[in-house]
C-alpha positions in Angstrom: -3.4 13.4 8.8 -5.9 15.9 8.2 -8.9 16.0 9.8 -10.6 14.5 7.2 -9.0 11.7 6.7 -8.9 11.4 11.1 -12.9 11.8 10.7 -12.6 7.9 8.5 -10.2 6.3 10.7 -12.2 7.2 13.1 -16.2 6.3 12.0 -13.4 2.7 11.3 -12.8 2.1 14.9 -16.1 2.9 15.6 -17.6 0.2 13.4 -15.0 -2.2 14.8 -16.5 -1.9 19.1 -13.5 0.2 20.7 -15.6 1.6 23.0 -12.8 3.8 24.2 -10.3 5.3 21.1 -7.8 8.6 21.7 -9.1 11.1 19.4 -5.7 14.1 19.7 -3.0 15.9 22.2 -5.4 18.7 21.7 -3.1 20.9 23.1 -0.1 20.6 20.2 -2.2 21.8 17.4 -6.2 24.2 16.6 -5.8 21.0 15.2 -6.3 18.3 17.4 -8.6 20.4 19.4 -10.6 21.5 16.3 -10.7 17.2 15.9 -12.3 16.7 19.3 -14.6 19.7 19.2 -16.5 18.1 15.9 -16.7 14.3 16.2 -18.1 15.4 20.1 -20.1 19.1 18.2 -21.1 16.4 15.1 -22.5 14.0 17.0 -20.5 10.8 15.6 -19.5 10.4 18.5 -21.5 6.8 20.3 -22.8 6.7 23.5 -20.7 3.5 24.2 -17.6 4.6 23.2 -15.0 7.0 25.0 -13.2 9.7 24.1 -10.0 9.9 25.1 -7.2 12.8 25.2 -4.0 12.5 26.0 -1.4 15.9 27.4 1.2 16.1 29.1 1.6 17.1 33.4 1.3 20.7 33.0 -0.5 23.2 33.9 -2.2 24.9 30.2 -2.0 22.0 28.2 -4.2 19.8 31.5 -6.0 22.7 31.1 -6.7 23.1 26.9 -7.1 19.0 26.9 -9.9 18.8 28.9 -11.5 21.7 27.3 -11.6 20.2 23.9 -14.5 17.7 26.2 -17.2 19.3 26.5 -20.1 17.8 25.9 -19.2 14.4 25.8 -20.4 11.8 27.8 -17.9 9.7 28.4 -13.8 11.3 28.4 -10.1 9.3 29.5 -7.6 12.0 30.4 -4.4 10.3 29.3 -2.7 12.2 31.7 1.2 11.5 31.0 5.2 12.5 32.7 8.4 10.4 32.2 9.9 8.6 35.6 12.6 6.8 34.6 16.5 7.6 36.6 16.9 8.7 32.4 14.5 11.1 32.5 14.1 12.1 35.8 18.3 12.8 36.2 19.0 13.9 32.4 15.5 15.8 31.0 14.1 16.8 33.8 17.0 17.1 36.0 14.4 16.4 39.6 14.8 14.4 41.8 12.6 11.1 43.0 10.6 13.7 45.5 10.1 16.6 42.9 9.3 13.7 40.1 6.0 12.6 42.8 5.5 16.0 43.6 5.6 16.8 39.8 2.7 14.0 39.3 0.2 14.5 42.3 0.6 18.1 41.6 -0.8 17.0 38.0 -3.3 14.8 39.5 -4.7 17.6 41.9 -5.1 19.4 39.1 -6.9 17.2 36.8 -9.9 16.5 39.3 -10.4 20.0 39.7 -11.0 21.0 36.2 -13.1 18.3 35.3 -14.7 18.3 38.3 -15.7 21.8 37.4 -16.1 20.7 33.0 -18.4 18.2 34.8 -20.5 20.7 35.9 -20.7 22.5 33.6 -21.5 19.8 30.7 -22.5 17.0 32.8 -19.2 15.4 31.1 -18.1 12.2 33.3 -14.0 11.9 33.7 -11.8 8.8 34.1 -8.0 9.6 35.2 -5.9 7.6 32.8 -2.2 8.0 34.5 0.6 6.8 32.6 4.0 5.7 33.9 5.6 6.6 30.8 9.1 4.6 30.2 8.0 2.2 33.2 10.0 -0.6 31.9 13.3 1.4 32.6 11.9 2.7 36.1 13.0 1.1 39.7 9.8 -0.8 40.7 9.4 0.3 44.1 9.1 3.9 42.7 6.9 3.0 40.5 4.5 1.7 43.2 4.6 4.8 45.4 4.2 6.6 41.9 0.7 5.2 42.1 0.3 5.0 45.0 0.4 8.5 45.4 -1.6 9.0 42.3 -4.9 6.8 43.9 -4.8 9.0 47.4 -4.3 11.9 44.8 -7.9 11.3 43.0 -9.1 10.4 46.3 -12.9 8.8 44.6 -11.5 5.6 43.6 -14.1 3.3 43.9 -14.4 -0.2 42.2 -17.5 1.2 39.8 -15.6 4.5 39.1 -11.2 3.0 38.5 -9.0 4.9 37.3 -6.6 3.5 34.9 -2.4 2.9 35.3 -1.6 2.3 31.8 2.3 0.5 32.2 4.4 2.5 28.8 7.5 -0.2 28.3 7.7 2.5 26.0 10.8 2.1 24.8 11.4 -2.2 25.1 14.7 -2.4 26.0 14.2 -6.4 27.8 13.0 -9.5 26.0 8.9 -9.9 26.6 9.0 -11.9 30.0 10.1 -8.5 31.4 7.8 -6.5 31.0 6.0 -9.1 32.5 7.7 -11.1 34.8 7.6 -10.0 38.4 11.4 -12.0 38.8 13.4 -9.5 36.9 15.3 -7.5 38.5 15.4 -5.3 35.3 12.9 -3.5 34.9 9.3 -2.4 36.6 7.4 -5.9 35.7 3.8 -5.6 35.4 2.8 -8.8 38.4 5.0 -7.3 40.7 2.6 -3.8 40.2 0.1 -5.3 40.3 0.8 -7.1 43.4 1.7 -4.4 45.3 -0.4 -0.9 44.0 -2.7 -0.5 47.3 -6.9 -0.8 46.4 -6.4 -3.5 43.8 -9.9 -3.3 43.1 -10.6 0.9 42.1 -7.5 0.3 39.7 -7.4 -0.7 35.6 -4.0 -2.1 34.6 -4.0 -1.1 31.3 -0.6 -2.5 29.4 1.1 -0.4 26.3 3.8 -1.9 24.3 6.1 -1.0 21.9 8.3 -2.7 18.9 11.9 -1.1 20.0 12.9 -5.1 19.3 12.9 -7.3 16.8 13.1 -11.1 17.6 12.5 -13.9 18.4 9.9 -12.7 16.0 9.1 -9.7 13.4 8.0 -8.0 10.8 8.6 -5.6 8.5 6.1 -2.9 7.4 7.0 0.4 5.3 5.5 4.1 6.3 6.0 7.1 4.4 9.2 5.1 2.4 10.9 3.9 5.8 11.4 0.6 6.5 9.7 0.0 10.4 10.1 -3.4 12.0 7.1 -5.1 14.1 8.0 -7.2 17.2 7.5 -7.9 20.0 4.3 -6.2 21.5 2.4 -8.5 21.0 4.5 -11.2 23.0 3.9 -8.7 25.0 0.8 -7.6 25.8 -0.7 -11.0 26.1 2.5 -12.1 28.9 1.0 -8.3 30.6 -2.3 -9.8 30.6 -1.3 -12.7 31.7 1.1 -10.3 34.7 -2.4 -9.3 35.6 -3.1 -7.0 33.2 -6.5 -5.1 32.5 -6.7 -3.2 29.4 -4.1 -2.8 26.4 -3.6 0.2 24.3 -2.6 0.3 20.4 -2.9 1.4 17.0 -4.9 -0.7 14.0 -1.8 -2.8 12.1 1.0 -1.5 14.8 1.3 2.4 13.3 3.1 5.3 16.2 6.3 6.3 17.3 9.4 4.5 16.3 9.2 0.9 15.6 5.2 2.1 16.1 3.2 0.3 19.1 1.4 -2.9 19.5 -0.8 -4.3 16.9 -4.8 -4.4 17.9 -5.1 -6.7 14.9 -2.7 -9.2 15.6 -3.3 -9.3 19.6 -7.4 -9.5 18.0 -6.9 -12.6 15.8 -4.7 -14.2 18.5 -6.9 -13.7 20.9 -9.7 -15.0 18.9 -7.6 -18.2 17.6 -7.9 -19.4 20.8 -11.8 -19.0 21.2 -11.2 -15.6 23.2 -14.2 -13.6 21.4 -12.6 -10.0 21.9 -15.7 -7.9 20.6 -13.8 -6.7 17.5 -15.9 -7.3 14.2 -12.4 -7.9 11.2 -14.9 -9.4 9.1 -13.4 -7.5 6.4 -10.2 -6.9 7.2 -9.2 -6.2 3.8 -11.0 -3.8 3.7 -9.7 -2.1 7.1 -6.5 -3.0 6.0 -6.5 -0.7 3.1 -8.6 2.2 4.4 -5.4 2.1 7.8 -3.7 2.0 5.5 -4.2 5.2 2.9 -5.0 7.2 6.5 -1.4 6.2 7.3 -0.3 7.1 3.8 1.9 3.0 5.0 2.1 -0.5 2.6 1.9 -3.7 4.6 4.4 -6.9 3.4 2.6 -10.0 1.5 3.6 -11.5 4.6 2.3 -9.1 7.7 0.3 -11.4 10.8 -2.9 -11.8 9.5 -3.4 -8.3 7.1 -1.0 -9.7 4.6 -1.9 -11.2 0.8 0.2 -14.5 1.6 -0.8 -15.1 5.3 -3.1 -18.5 4.6 -1.4 -19.0 1.2 0.4 -21.9 0.8 3.8 -23.7 -1.7 5.2 -26.1 -0.3 4.4 -29.3 -0.8 3.5 -30.8 2.1 1.4 -27.8 3.4 -0.9 -27.6 0.0 -1.0 -31.3 0.9 -1.9 -31.4 4.8 -4.3 -28.6 4.1 -6.2 -29.8 1.4 -7.0 -32.7 3.5 -8.4 -31.0 6.4 -11.0 -29.3 4.1 -11.8 -32.4 3.2 -12.7 -34.0 6.4 -13.8 -30.6 6.9 -16.5 -30.8 3.9 -17.7 -34.2 5.6 -17.6 -33.1 8.8 -19.6 -30.0 7.8 -22.2 -31.9 6.0 -23.1 -34.0 9.2 -24.3 -31.6 11.2 -26.0 -30.1 8.0 -27.4 -33.4 7.9 -28.3 -34.3 11.2 -28.7 -31.1 12.9 -25.9 -32.4 15.2 -23.2 -31.0 16.2 -20.8 -28.0 15.8 -18.9 -26.4 12.7 -15.5 -26.2 14.2 -12.7 -25.3 12.3 -9.7 -27.1 12.8 -7.2 -26.7 9.7 -3.5 -27.3 9.6 -1.6 -24.4 9.6 -4.0 -22.4 9.4 -5.2 -21.4 13.0 -8.8 -20.1 12.1 -11.2 -19.8 8.7 -10.2 -17.0 6.1 -14.6 -16.7 5.9 -14.2 -15.1 9.2 -12.2 -12.4 8.1 -14.0 -12.3 5.1 -11.4 -13.7 2.7 -12.3 -17.0 0.3 -10.7 -19.5 0.4 -9.4 -19.5 -3.4 -5.8 -18.5 -2.6 -5.4 -20.5 0.9 -2.7 -22.4 -2.0 -0.6 -21.5 -4.5 1.7 -22.8 -7.6 5.1 -22.9 -8.3 7.4 -25.6 -10.0 8.8 -26.4 -6.0 4.7 -28.0 -5.3 3.1 -30.7 -5.3 0.3 -33.0 -6.3 -2.3 -31.4 -3.8 -2.3 -27.7 -5.0 -2.5 -28.4 -8.2 -5.3 -31.3 -7.2 -6.9 -28.5 -4.8 -7.1 -26.1 -7.6 -8.7 -28.2 -9.8 -11.0 -29.2 -6.9 -12.2 -25.6 -6.5 -11.9 -24.9 -10.1 -14.1 -26.8 -11.7 -15.5 -29.6 -8.6 -13.2 -32.8 -10.0 -11.4 -34.7 -7.7 -8.1 -36.3 -9.2 -7.9 -39.3 -7.9 -4.4 -39.7 -6.5 -2.0 -41.6 -8.9 -4.5 -38.7 -11.5 -3.0 -35.6 -8.9 0.4 -37.5 -9.7 0.3 -37.5 -13.8 -0.8 -34.1 -13.7 1.6 -32.0 -11.3 3.8 -33.0 -13.7 2.4 -31.0 -16.9 1.6 -28.4 -14.0 5.6 -28.8 -13.1 6.9 -28.0 -16.2 5.0 -25.3 -17.1 5.9 -23.0 -14.9 10.0 -24.4 -14.8 9.3 -23.3 -18.3 7.8 -19.7 -17.4 9.9 -19.0 -14.3 6.3 -18.1 -13.1 3.9 -19.5 -10.6 1.4 -21.0 -11.5 -2.6 -19.8 -10.8 -5.9 -21.3 -11.2 -6.5 -19.3 -15.2 -3.4 -21.4 -15.5 -4.0 -24.4 -14.0 -7.2 -24.9 -14.9 -6.3 -24.0 -18.6 -3.4 -26.5 -18.8 -5.5 -29.4 -17.7 -8.6 -28.6 -20.3 -5.0 -28.3 -23.3 -3.8 -31.9 -21.1 -7.1 -33.7 -21.3 -7.6 -32.0 -24.5 -12.6 -30.9 -23.2 -14.1 -28.9 -25.6 -16.3 -28.2 -27.3 -14.0 -28.0 -30.6 -11.3 -30.4 -31.7 -8.0 -30.1 -29.7 -5.8 -33.5 -29.8 -5.5 -35.3 -33.5 -8.5 -37.3 -32.3 -12.3 -35.8 -31.6 -15.5 -37.9 -31.4 -18.1 -36.7 -33.5 -21.4 -38.9 -33.1 -21.5 -42.0 -31.2 -24.6 -44.8 -31.2 -24.4 -47.7 -30.3 -26.2 -51.1 -30.7 -27.5 -54.3 -29.6 -26.3 -57.3 -30.9 -27.7 -60.6 -31.9 -26.0 -63.5 -29.7 -25.9 -65.9 -33.1 -25.5 -63.5 -36.0 -23.5 -60.7 -34.7 -26.5 -58.5 -36.9 -27.1 -55.2 -34.8 -30.9 -54.8 -34.4 -31.9 -50.7 -33.9 -29.7 -48.5 -32.2 -29.8 -48.0 -27.9 -32.2 -45.0 -27.5 -31.5 -44.9 -23.4 -28.6 -47.0 -22.6 -28.9 -47.4 -18.8 -25.0 -47.3 -17.7 -23.3 -47.0 -14.7 -21.1 -44.5 -13.1 -18.7 -46.6 -11.6 -18.0 -49.1 -13.6 -16.6 -49.8 -17.7 -17.3 -53.6 -18.2 -20.6 -55.4 -17.3 -20.9 -57.7 -14.6 -20.3 -61.3 -15.0 -24.1 -63.3 -15.5 -24.2 -60.7 -18.5 -23.6 -61.6 -21.7 -25.1 -58.8 -24.0 -22.6 -57.1 -26.6 -23.2 -53.8 -27.6 -21.6 -52.2 -31.5 -20.4 -49.1 -31.3 -20.3 -46.7 -35.0 -19.3 -43.4 -33.8 -18.2 -40.0 -36.7 -14.3 -39.2 -35.5 -11.7 -36.7 -36.4 -8.9 -38.3 -36.6 -6.1 -35.1 -37.5 -8.9 -33.4 -39.1 -11.1 -36.0 -41.3 -13.6 -37.4 -40.6 -14.1 -40.9 -40.8 -16.6 -44.1 -39.2 -15.8 -46.7 -37.0 -16.9 -49.8 -35.3 -16.6 -52.2 -32.8 -17.9 -54.6 -30.5 -18.0 -54.7 -27.3 -20.0 -56.2 -24.3 -20.1 -52.5 -21.9 -19.7 -49.4 -23.7 -16.4 -47.9 -23.1 -14.7 -52.1 -24.4 -16.5 -51.4 -27.9 -14.9 -47.7 -28.3 -11.6 -49.9 -27.0 -12.0 -52.6 -30.4 -13.4 -50.4 -32.7 -10.3 -47.9 -32.2 -8.5 -51.1 -32.3 -9.9 -52.9 -35.5 -10.1 -50.0 -37.8 -6.7 -46.7 -36.6 -4.7 -50.0 -35.2 -4.6 -48.4 -31.9 -5.0 -51.0 -29.3 -5.1 -50.0 -25.9 -5.7 -51.2 -22.6 -7.5 -49.5 -19.4 -5.7 -49.0 -15.9 -7.5 -47.5 -12.9 -10.9 -46.0 -13.7 -12.9 -43.8 -10.7 -16.8 -41.5 -11.4 -17.9 -38.6 -10.4 -20.8 -36.6 -10.3 -21.2 -32.5 -10.3 -23.9 -30.7 -10.0 -26.2 -33.4 -8.9 -28.1 -30.6 -6.6 -29.3 -28.8 -10.1 -30.2 -32.3 -12.5 -30.6 -29.9 -15.6 -26.7 -28.8 -15.2 -25.3 -32.4 -13.7 -23.1 -33.4 -15.4 -20.8 -37.2 -15.0 -17.1 -37.0 -14.8 -15.3 -40.2 -15.9 -11.6 -40.2 -15.0 -9.8 -43.0 -16.7 -6.3 -44.0 -16.8 -5.1 -46.1 -19.9 -1.8 -47.3 -22.1 -0.1 -48.4 -24.9 -1.1 -52.3 -25.1 2.7 -54.5 -24.7 4.0 -50.7 -22.4 5.5 -51.0 -19.8 2.9 -51.3 -16.9 3.3 -47.0 -15.6 4.1 -46.9 -11.1 2.1 -48.2 -8.9 3.2 -44.1 -7.4 1.6 -42.9 -11.5 4.7 -41.0 -11.9 4.4 -41.5 -16.1 0.8 -42.4 -16.0 -1.4 -41.1 -19.3 -5.4 -40.1 -18.1 -8.2 -39.1 -20.0 -11.1 -36.4 -18.7 -14.7 -37.3 -20.1 -17.4 -34.5 -18.3 -20.8 -34.8 -19.8 -24.3 -34.9 -19.0 -24.9 -38.3 -20.8 -22.3 -41.4 -18.7 -21.8 -42.8 -21.6 -20.5 -39.9 -23.4 -18.6 -39.4 -20.4 -16.6 -42.0 -20.4 -16.6 -42.6 -24.3 -15.1 -38.7 -24.2 -12.2 -39.9 -21.8 -11.3 -43.0 -23.8 -11.4 -39.8 -26.3 -8.7 -37.8 -24.2 -6.9 -40.5 -22.7 -6.6 -41.7 -26.9 -5.1 -38.2 -27.9 -2.3 -38.5 -24.7 -1.3 -41.8 -26.0 -1.4 -41.1 -29.8 1.7 -39.1 -30.1 2.7 -38.7 -33.7 1.9 -42.4 -33.7 1.1 -43.6 -37.5 -3.9 -45.0 -38.0 -5.0 -47.3 -40.7 -5.7 -46.1 -43.4 -9.6 -45.9 -44.4 -11.1 -49.9 -44.5 -13.0 -50.4 -47.3 -16.9 -51.7 -46.1 -19.5 -54.5 -48.5 -22.7 -53.3 -48.7 -25.0 -55.2 -50.3 -26.8 -55.3 -53.7 -30.6 -54.3 -53.1 -32.9 -57.2 -53.7 -34.0 -57.2 -56.9 -37.6 -56.0 -57.9 -40.6 -58.1 -59.1 -40.0 -56.6 -62.7 -36.6 -58.7 -62.7 -37.3 -60.1 -66.2 -35.8 -55.9 -67.7 -32.6 -56.1 -65.8 -31.6 -59.4 -66.5 -32.6 -63.6 -68.1 -33.9 -65.7 -64.7 -30.7 -69.1 -65.2 -31.6 -72.3 -63.8 -30.3 -72.0 -60.4 -31.6 -69.0 -59.5 -29.4 -66.4 -60.2 -29.4 -63.7 -63.4 -27.9 -62.2 -65.4 -26.0 -59.1 -65.0 -26.6 -56.4 -66.2 -23.1 -55.1 -64.9 -19.8 -55.9 -63.2 -21.3 -54.4 -60.4 -24.2 -56.2 -59.9 -22.0 -59.0 -60.5 -19.8 -57.8 -56.2 -22.8 -56.3 -55.6 -20.7 -52.0 -54.0 -17.4 -51.7 -53.2 -18.1 -48.2 -51.1 -14.8 -46.2 -50.2 -15.2 -43.8 -47.4 -14.9 -40.2 -47.9 -12.6 -38.0 -46.0 -14.8 -35.3 -45.3 -13.6 -32.2 -43.5 -14.7 -31.2 -40.3 
C-alpha cells in the first residue's frame, strides 16, 4: 500500500471515530517510517487520537520506532515478542528465564528512550506489551512475564495504565478456550485478568485472529486469494466478557493469514445489543468501498453487515415477517409522531438493526424470485406504487410474478414487478387490454319515467363502497365511450351506483356479465391535496363461473387510480374486465332509435294535416323517425 493510499485510509479511520490507530511498522522500511513522520508533521493527527506503532523486542528497531513518533501528542509503543514453547524452543532457542530477561531488557530500553523523547518533543508515551502467541503459552508463565514487565516499567497508575495485548496469534482452539479460565489448553483471558498484579493499573487488550472457520465463518477475497473470516468476533466478545478492556482489529478483518477480528462486525454487534461503540458507520457502503479499494480486496455479498445481501430476504416466510414488521413499525412510529410520546425503537424480524443507521435504504430488504411468496411482491408494490394490496390480491398477483420469474429464470426486480403489475391490471394512459374507458358521464334517472336529466357535474362518492345505502333508491345512468379492440363505441347502463351502472352497461352492450367480489379503497399522496389519488382494488368474476377460492388463488382483480373517486372505481371495473375478457366475442353495436324532432309552424309546407292530427309524410324517414347505427371510429 502506498503512503498516499494509507493516508486516505487513516483519514477514514479518524472520521469513523477511532482514537487509537496503529499506523505503521516504522523499523521495517523507510516508507513506513516516513508515513508516521508525514502525518505528524502535516497535522493529520487530531489531538484526541493516539498513534500506535509496532516493534519487535530488538534494541535497534525499538529506537527507530520511537524516533518516528517525535512530536506526536500521545503515542503507544506496541512492543512484542513470541513467548510460547514452540517459539522459545524452536525459533529463539531460549529458556523461560532467558525469555523473561529479553523482555525485561526491551521494556527498560523503551522506558529510557521514551522518557528522553518526552523531554525533547513533549510526546507522551504508553507501553503496550504484546505476548505474541498468548493463546499457546503456559498460563503461569504468561502471568509471571506480565508482572515482570509491570515491575520494569515501574510507573503504571490507574490514570496511566500499561496495556497487555493478549494475542491469539494463531487460533488453535474453540473461541471459549481463549476466554475461559477452566481450560488448560492455553492461557486464558479470565485467568490472566484475575492473577496479574495491580489489575487497576492495566488495560487488557484482546487480539484474536480468524484461523478457525467454525462455528460461523465467512469468506473474503484479497488479491485473488480466498480467506476465511470466522471465530475472531466470537473470541473477541467472549474475551471482553472474561475481563478484556480493549480490542485490536482491522476493518473487514484484513490481516495476516485469515485475518484479524473485523471491527465493523464487532462494533455493529455491540450496537445491535444497545451498546454504542462510539464509531460512525452511518455510511457503511462508502467505508467498505474505500477499505476494499485501499487493500485491493473484495467481500462476498453475504458478508456480515457490509455485504450486498445482508439485509435482503428471498424466502417467502422471511419476507412475510419483515413486511408485517415494517407495517407494524410504521403505525408505531406514526403514533409517536402524533402523540409526541414514546420512542421510535427498532423491532424487526430477521433484521437486528435499522439499515438506515448504516446509510442503507429499505428498498433492498426484500427481493423476489420464483421461490419467494406473496408478501415480497406486495412489499415491492407498496414501496414503488404506495398500494397496500389485500391478502387475496397478493396471492393472485404473486402467481403472475412467479410465472414470469420461472419463465425467465431470473430474479424479479422492483422495476420488473411494477411493470408486470401495470400490464396485468391495464394501468396506463393508453389502451393496454381489449377494453379502455375513454370518457363517461353519469345522469340521474327519474324514478317514474326512467328518463335521464342533466348529467351530474359533481357526483359525491365514497371511496370504500361500491353500492348505495339501503335507503337510497336513486338510479344513475352511465354513458361512456369505451374502446373495444381499438374501436370506440358508446355503452349505456343503469344502476343504483356508478359501478353497478357500468356493470349493467357491459352486460347490455357487450353481453359481458360480471359480479363483484372483494373490494377495498385507498388514498395515496393525501398529504398533498393537488397530488391526492384515489385507488380502488376490485375483485370480479364472470357471472355463473365457479366462486373463486378463499385463499385468493385464481382470483381476478382490477385496479383503478384517479384523482376522482368515481373514475377510480370505474377504471377498476374495466381493469378487471380486461383480465376476464380473454378471447370472448362481444355483442355487435346496437342500433339506437332517435325520435324525429317536433315540427315547426310551417308544417303546411311539409305535408297535409289529417283528421287524426297527423300529417302527410314527405318521406319514409318521417314515418319511422331516425334509425342511427353507431359508426365505428378508430381510436
